[in-house]
């Protein structure tokens, strides 16, 4: 705020803070094609999450296939599947069945809020990953009010969404029958029971969460893409020991080492 301070610097030191904000691909399971979990699983396999975070979100996030931040100690990387285009094509072909000679590609529309250039870019990147000779994904960027109205009315195939989760990684709003954010109409008694079990567990939740995550990977009512992160930027070489959290920029301030010029 000083009158002679530098407002912009060409170099700096960054410290990242994980957040519980999940970006994901929503599915309208009421649509005939998307009612098949095999197709939804195939779409999940077709997203190169690591590259998407790097290229479209400027690295401000961590790729995730599970609906919990990878910063969470209980995040089980063994449940994840490495991105592979050949595997995506195999799963997609299996979901769509034998290809007819005169087959018309399945066409899906991916809805996104036009007011976020980062989300529009991510949606376009996802469409590029998913497009094949048998599937065409078209991005439709619309104003926020239109975006919300269409979600609430079910007028979409796919959408690029964002949701802040709580510390217990409760995704009931997205995946439970009648959930407040379950715009795609997904309903599954087993999923409902596993959601309740994960939330109601009084002891270690690892087993309950793992069972839930396996079910969500298998049924894919929504596809986690990444968890956003925040960054603290300091002039290069001035501050050592930055360890911020989303809500506390100055965490462990007493451990910082400040290097001031003479």
Short mmCIF file of C-alpha atoms in Angstrom, two decimals:
data_model
loop_
_atom_site.label_atom_id
_atom_site.label_comp_id
_atom_site.label_asym_id
_atom_site.label_seq_id
_atom_site.Cartn_x
_atom_site.Cartn_y
_atom_site.Cartn_z
CA UNK A 1 0.00 0.00 0.00
CA UNK A 2 3.04 2.29 0.13
CA UNK A 3 3.26 5.09 -2.44
CA UNK A 4 6.60 3.77 -3.69
CA UNK A 5 5.83 0.04 -3.45
CA UNK A 6 6.04 -2.35 -6.36
CA UNK A 7 2.58 -3.46 -7.46
CA UNK A 8 3.67 -6.00 -10.05
CA UNK A 9 6.64 -8.32 -10.02
CA UNK A 10 7.98 -10.56 -12.75
CA UNK A 11 9.07 -13.29 -10.35
CA UNK A 12 7.88 -14.56 -7.03
CA UNK A 13 7.71 -17.43 -4.57
CA UNK A 14 4.44 -19.31 -4.32
CA UNK A 15 2.94 -21.34 -1.49
CA UNK A 16 -0.20 -23.29 -2.27
CA UNK A 17 -3.10 -24.01 0.06
CA UNK A 18 -5.47 -26.88 -0.66
CA UNK A 19 -9.22 -26.17 -0.60
CA UNK A 20 -12.32 -28.41 -0.43
CA UNK A 21 -13.67 -26.84 -3.65
CA UNK A 22 -14.29 -29.60 -6.19
CA UNK A 23 -14.73 -29.03 -9.90
CA UNK A 24 -16.54 -31.85 -11.63
CA UNK A 25 -18.45 -33.01 -14.69
CA UNK A 26 -22.14 -33.47 -13.96
CA UNK A 27 -24.23 -36.11 -15.77
CA UNK A 28 -27.90 -36.08 -16.70
CA UNK A 29 -28.70 -39.71 -15.97
CA UNK A 30 -32.25 -39.15 -17.26
CA UNK A 31 -30.85 -39.03 -20.79
CA UNK A 32 -31.06 -42.43 -22.48
CA UNK A 33 -27.36 -42.70 -23.32
CA UNK A 34 -26.17 -41.35 -19.98
CA UNK A 35 -28.46 -43.64 -18.02
CA UNK A 36 -25.85 -46.34 -18.71
CA UNK A 37 -23.08 -46.29 -16.06
CA UNK A 38 -20.74 -47.96 -18.58
CA UNK A 39 -20.82 -44.84 -20.75
CA UNK A 40 -20.38 -42.59 -17.74
CA UNK A 41 -17.33 -44.60 -16.64
CA UNK A 42 -15.94 -44.34 -20.17
CA UNK A 43 -16.28 -40.56 -20.10
CA UNK A 44 -14.39 -40.45 -16.81
CA UNK A 45 -11.57 -42.46 -18.35
CA UNK A 46 -11.38 -39.99 -21.23
CA UNK A 47 -10.46 -36.92 -19.13
CA UNK A 48 -6.77 -36.09 -18.78
CA UNK A 49 -7.15 -34.35 -15.44
CA UNK A 50 -3.49 -33.58 -14.81
CA UNK A 51 -3.06 -31.79 -18.14
CA UNK A 52 -6.37 -29.99 -17.75
CA UNK A 53 -5.37 -28.50 -14.38
CA UNK A 54 -2.01 -27.45 -15.74
CA UNK A 55 -3.21 -25.94 -19.02
CA UNK A 56 -6.67 -24.56 -18.21
CA UNK A 57 -6.53 -23.74 -14.50
CA UNK A 58 -2.94 -22.45 -14.48
CA UNK A 59 -1.98 -25.22 -12.07
CA UNK A 60 -4.27 -23.83 -9.37
CA UNK A 61 -5.63 -27.20 -8.34
CA UNK A 62 -4.92 -30.90 -7.92
CA UNK A 63 -6.33 -33.52 -10.25
CA UNK A 64 -8.71 -35.93 -8.49
CA UNK A 65 -10.80 -38.93 -9.48
CA UNK A 66 -12.33 -39.29 -6.01
CA UNK A 67 -14.74 -36.80 -4.40
CA UNK A 68 -12.22 -35.80 -1.73
CA UNK A 69 -9.19 -33.58 -1.86
CA UNK A 70 -5.92 -35.43 -2.58
CA UNK A 71 -4.55 -33.42 0.36
CA UNK A 72 -6.78 -35.50 2.66
CA UNK A 73 -4.75 -38.17 4.44
CA UNK A 74 -7.38 -40.82 3.66
CA UNK A 75 -7.37 -40.21 -0.10
CA UNK A 76 -6.79 -43.62 -1.69
CA UNK A 77 -4.71 -43.23 -4.86
CA UNK A 78 -4.94 -47.01 -5.40
CA UNK A 79 -8.53 -46.47 -6.55
CA UNK A 80 -7.44 -44.17 -9.36
CA UNK A 81 -6.80 -45.26 -12.94
CA UNK A 82 -4.02 -43.64 -15.01
CA UNK A 83 -5.22 -41.66 -18.03
CA UNK A 84 -4.89 -43.66 -21.24
CA UNK A 85 -6.52 -42.79 -24.57
CA UNK A 86 -6.53 -46.41 -25.74
CA UNK A 87 -8.37 -47.48 -22.57
CA UNK A 88 -10.88 -44.67 -23.09
CA UNK A 89 -11.61 -45.81 -26.64
CA UNK A 90 -12.02 -49.42 -25.53
CA UNK A 91 -14.46 -48.45 -22.78
CA UNK A 92 -16.37 -46.10 -25.08
CA UNK A 93 -16.72 -48.72 -27.80
CA UNK A 94 -17.85 -51.31 -25.28
CA UNK A 95 -20.46 -48.90 -23.89
CA UNK A 96 -21.78 -47.93 -27.32
CA UNK A 97 -21.84 -51.47 -28.63
CA UNK A 98 -20.87 -52.77 -32.04
CA UNK A 99 -20.39 -49.98 -34.56
CA UNK A 100 -22.79 -49.96 -37.48
CA UNK A 101 -21.52 -49.14 -40.95
CA UNK A 102 -23.68 -46.01 -41.27
CA UNK A 103 -23.61 -45.07 -37.58
CA UNK A 104 -24.18 -41.46 -36.61
CA UNK A 105 -21.95 -40.30 -33.71
CA UNK A 106 -23.64 -39.89 -30.35
CA UNK A 107 -23.93 -36.15 -29.68
CA UNK A 108 -23.76 -34.66 -26.18
CA UNK A 109 -23.85 -31.03 -25.07
CA UNK A 110 -21.57 -29.81 -22.27
CA UNK A 111 -23.06 -26.84 -20.44
CA UNK A 112 -20.79 -24.30 -18.73
CA UNK A 113 -21.10 -20.84 -17.18
CA UNK A 114 -19.67 -18.35 -19.68
CA UNK A 115 -18.67 -15.90 -16.94
CA UNK A 116 -15.65 -18.02 -15.92
CA UNK A 117 -13.06 -18.11 -18.68
CA UNK A 118 -11.17 -20.83 -16.79
CA UNK A 119 -14.22 -23.09 -16.65
CA UNK A 120 -15.04 -22.47 -20.30
CA UNK A 121 -11.47 -23.38 -21.20
CA UNK A 122 -11.67 -26.55 -19.06
CA UNK A 123 -14.99 -27.55 -20.66
CA UNK A 124 -13.51 -27.09 -24.13
CA UNK A 125 -10.50 -29.16 -23.16
CA UNK A 126 -12.73 -31.96 -21.86
CA UNK A 127 -14.75 -31.91 -25.09
CA UNK A 128 -11.53 -32.22 -27.06
CA UNK A 129 -10.47 -35.25 -25.00
CA UNK A 130 -13.83 -36.97 -25.39
CA UNK A 131 -14.51 -36.37 -29.08
CA UNK A 132 -14.05 -39.45 -31.24
CA UNK A 133 -15.55 -40.84 -34.44
CA UNK A 134 -18.35 -42.26 -32.29
CA UNK A 135 -18.93 -39.36 -29.89
CA UNK A 136 -19.27 -35.62 -30.39
CA UNK A 137 -19.28 -33.32 -27.37
CA UNK A 138 -20.28 -29.70 -28.00
CA UNK A 139 -19.61 -26.99 -25.42
CA UNK A 140 -22.42 -24.53 -24.78
CA UNK A 141 -21.34 -21.52 -22.68
CA UNK A 142 -24.28 -19.59 -21.24
CA UNK A 143 -24.85 -16.81 -18.66
CA UNK A 144 -25.13 -17.86 -15.00
CA UNK A 145 -28.90 -17.39 -14.75
CA UNK A 146 -29.44 -19.51 -17.87
CA UNK A 147 -26.94 -22.08 -16.63
CA UNK A 148 -28.77 -22.46 -13.32
CA UNK A 149 -32.22 -22.51 -14.91
CA UNK A 150 -31.22 -25.26 -17.31
CA UNK A 151 -29.69 -27.35 -14.54
CA UNK A 152 -32.82 -27.04 -12.43
CA UNK A 153 -35.06 -27.96 -15.37
CA UNK A 154 -32.82 -30.87 -16.47
CA UNK A 155 -32.15 -29.26 -19.86
CA UNK A 156 -28.59 -30.53 -20.31
CA UNK A 157 -26.52 -33.62 -21.05
CA UNK A 158 -23.31 -32.74 -19.21
CA UNK A 159 -22.27 -29.69 -17.23
CA UNK A 160 -19.05 -28.35 -15.76
CA UNK A 161 -19.74 -27.58 -12.12
CA UNK A 162 -18.11 -26.53 -8.87
CA UNK A 163 -19.04 -27.39 -5.30
CA UNK A 164 -17.50 -26.64 -1.92
CA UNK A 165 -17.48 -29.81 0.17
CA UNK A 166 -17.41 -30.05 3.94
CA UNK A 167 -14.59 -31.60 5.95
CA UNK A 168 -16.37 -34.98 6.06
CA UNK A 169 -16.43 -35.12 2.21
CA UNK A 170 -20.21 -35.37 2.14
CA UNK A 171 -21.43 -35.56 -1.48
CA UNK A 172 -25.05 -36.34 -0.59
CA UNK A 173 -26.23 -33.16 -2.33
CA UNK A 174 -24.72 -34.42 -5.59
CA UNK A 175 -25.34 -38.15 -5.43
CA UNK A 176 -28.17 -38.94 -3.02
CA UNK A 177 -31.69 -39.49 -4.36
CA UNK A 178 -33.33 -36.07 -4.32
CA UNK A 179 -30.09 -34.29 -3.36
CA UNK A 180 -30.18 -30.49 -3.63
CA UNK A 181 -27.50 -30.49 -6.36
CA UNK A 182 -28.49 -33.80 -7.96
CA UNK A 183 -29.61 -32.09 -11.16
CA UNK A 184 -29.02 -35.23 -13.22
CA UNK A 185 -31.66 -37.24 -11.34
CA UNK A 186 -29.30 -40.01 -10.27
CA UNK A 187 -30.93 -42.53 -7.94
CA UNK A 188 -29.44 -45.69 -6.50
CA UNK A 189 -30.42 -47.35 -3.21
CA UNK A 190 -26.94 -48.79 -2.68
CA UNK A 191 -25.33 -45.38 -3.12
CA UNK A 192 -27.84 -43.85 -0.72
CA UNK A 193 -27.02 -46.47 1.90
CA UNK A 194 -23.27 -46.00 1.49
CA UNK A 195 -23.62 -42.23 1.78
CA UNK A 196 -25.51 -42.66 5.04
CA UNK A 197 -22.96 -45.17 6.33
CA UNK A 198 -20.04 -42.86 5.56
CA UNK A 199 -21.69 -39.96 7.35
CA UNK A 200 -22.95 -42.02 10.28
CA UNK A 201 -19.69 -43.76 11.05
CA UNK A 202 -18.56 -43.03 14.63
CA UNK A 203 -15.16 -44.70 14.33
CA UNK A 204 -12.49 -44.52 11.62
CA UNK A 205 -14.24 -43.63 8.37
CA UNK A 206 -11.65 -45.10 5.99
CA UNK A 207 -13.57 -48.29 5.19
CA UNK A 208 -16.92 -46.52 4.83
CA UNK A 209 -15.45 -43.84 2.56
CA UNK A 210 -13.58 -46.39 0.45
CA UNK A 211 -16.77 -48.40 -0.07
CA UNK A 212 -18.60 -45.22 -1.07
CA UNK A 213 -15.83 -44.12 -3.43
CA UNK A 214 -15.77 -47.54 -5.13
CA UNK A 215 -19.51 -47.28 -5.68
CA UNK A 216 -19.23 -43.75 -7.09
CA UNK A 217 -16.41 -44.79 -9.42
CA UNK A 218 -18.52 -47.70 -10.63
CA UNK A 219 -21.72 -45.72 -11.13
CA UNK A 220 -20.19 -42.33 -12.00
CA UNK A 221 -23.17 -40.06 -11.31
CA UNK A 222 -20.69 -37.17 -11.49
CA UNK A 223 -17.01 -37.10 -12.40
CA UNK A 224 -14.56 -35.31 -10.08
CA UNK A 225 -11.99 -33.39 -12.10
CA UNK A 226 -9.90 -31.52 -9.55
CA UNK A 227 -9.82 -29.66 -6.25
CA UNK A 228 -8.93 -25.99 -6.48
CA UNK A 229 -6.05 -24.48 -4.55
CA UNK A 230 -5.24 -20.97 -3.40
CA UNK A 231 -1.80 -19.42 -3.63
CA UNK A 232 0.12 -16.95 -1.54
CA UNK A 233 2.64 -14.97 -3.57
CA UNK A 234 5.67 -13.30 -2.03
CA UNK A 235 8.54 -11.40 -3.60
CA UNK A 236 11.21 -13.88 -4.61
CA UNK A 237 13.68 -14.76 -1.88
CA UNK A 238 12.10 -12.61 0.82
CA UNK A 239 10.01 -15.10 2.85
CA UNK A 240 10.86 -18.65 3.89
CA UNK A 241 8.49 -21.00 5.70
CA UNK A 242 5.15 -20.03 4.15
CA UNK A 243 2.63 -22.72 5.10
CA UNK A 244 -0.80 -21.20 4.42
CA UNK A 245 -4.19 -22.83 4.64
CA UNK A 246 -7.26 -21.63 2.78
CA UNK A 247 -8.48 -19.70 5.83
CA UNK A 248 -5.16 -18.73 7.43
CA UNK A 249 -2.61 -17.02 5.20
CA UNK A 250 -0.30 -16.41 8.18
CA UNK A 251 -0.31 -19.93 9.61
CA UNK A 252 2.86 -20.64 11.62
CA UNK A 253 3.93 -17.02 11.27
CA UNK A 254 6.46 -17.45 14.06
CA UNK A 255 8.35 -19.94 11.87
CA UNK A 256 8.71 -17.56 8.93
CA UNK A 257 12.15 -16.24 8.08
CA UNK A 258 12.17 -12.79 6.50
CA UNK A 259 15.15 -11.71 4.39
CA UNK A 260 15.25 -7.94 3.99
CA UNK A 261 17.69 -6.12 1.75
CA UNK A 262 20.23 -3.78 3.34
#
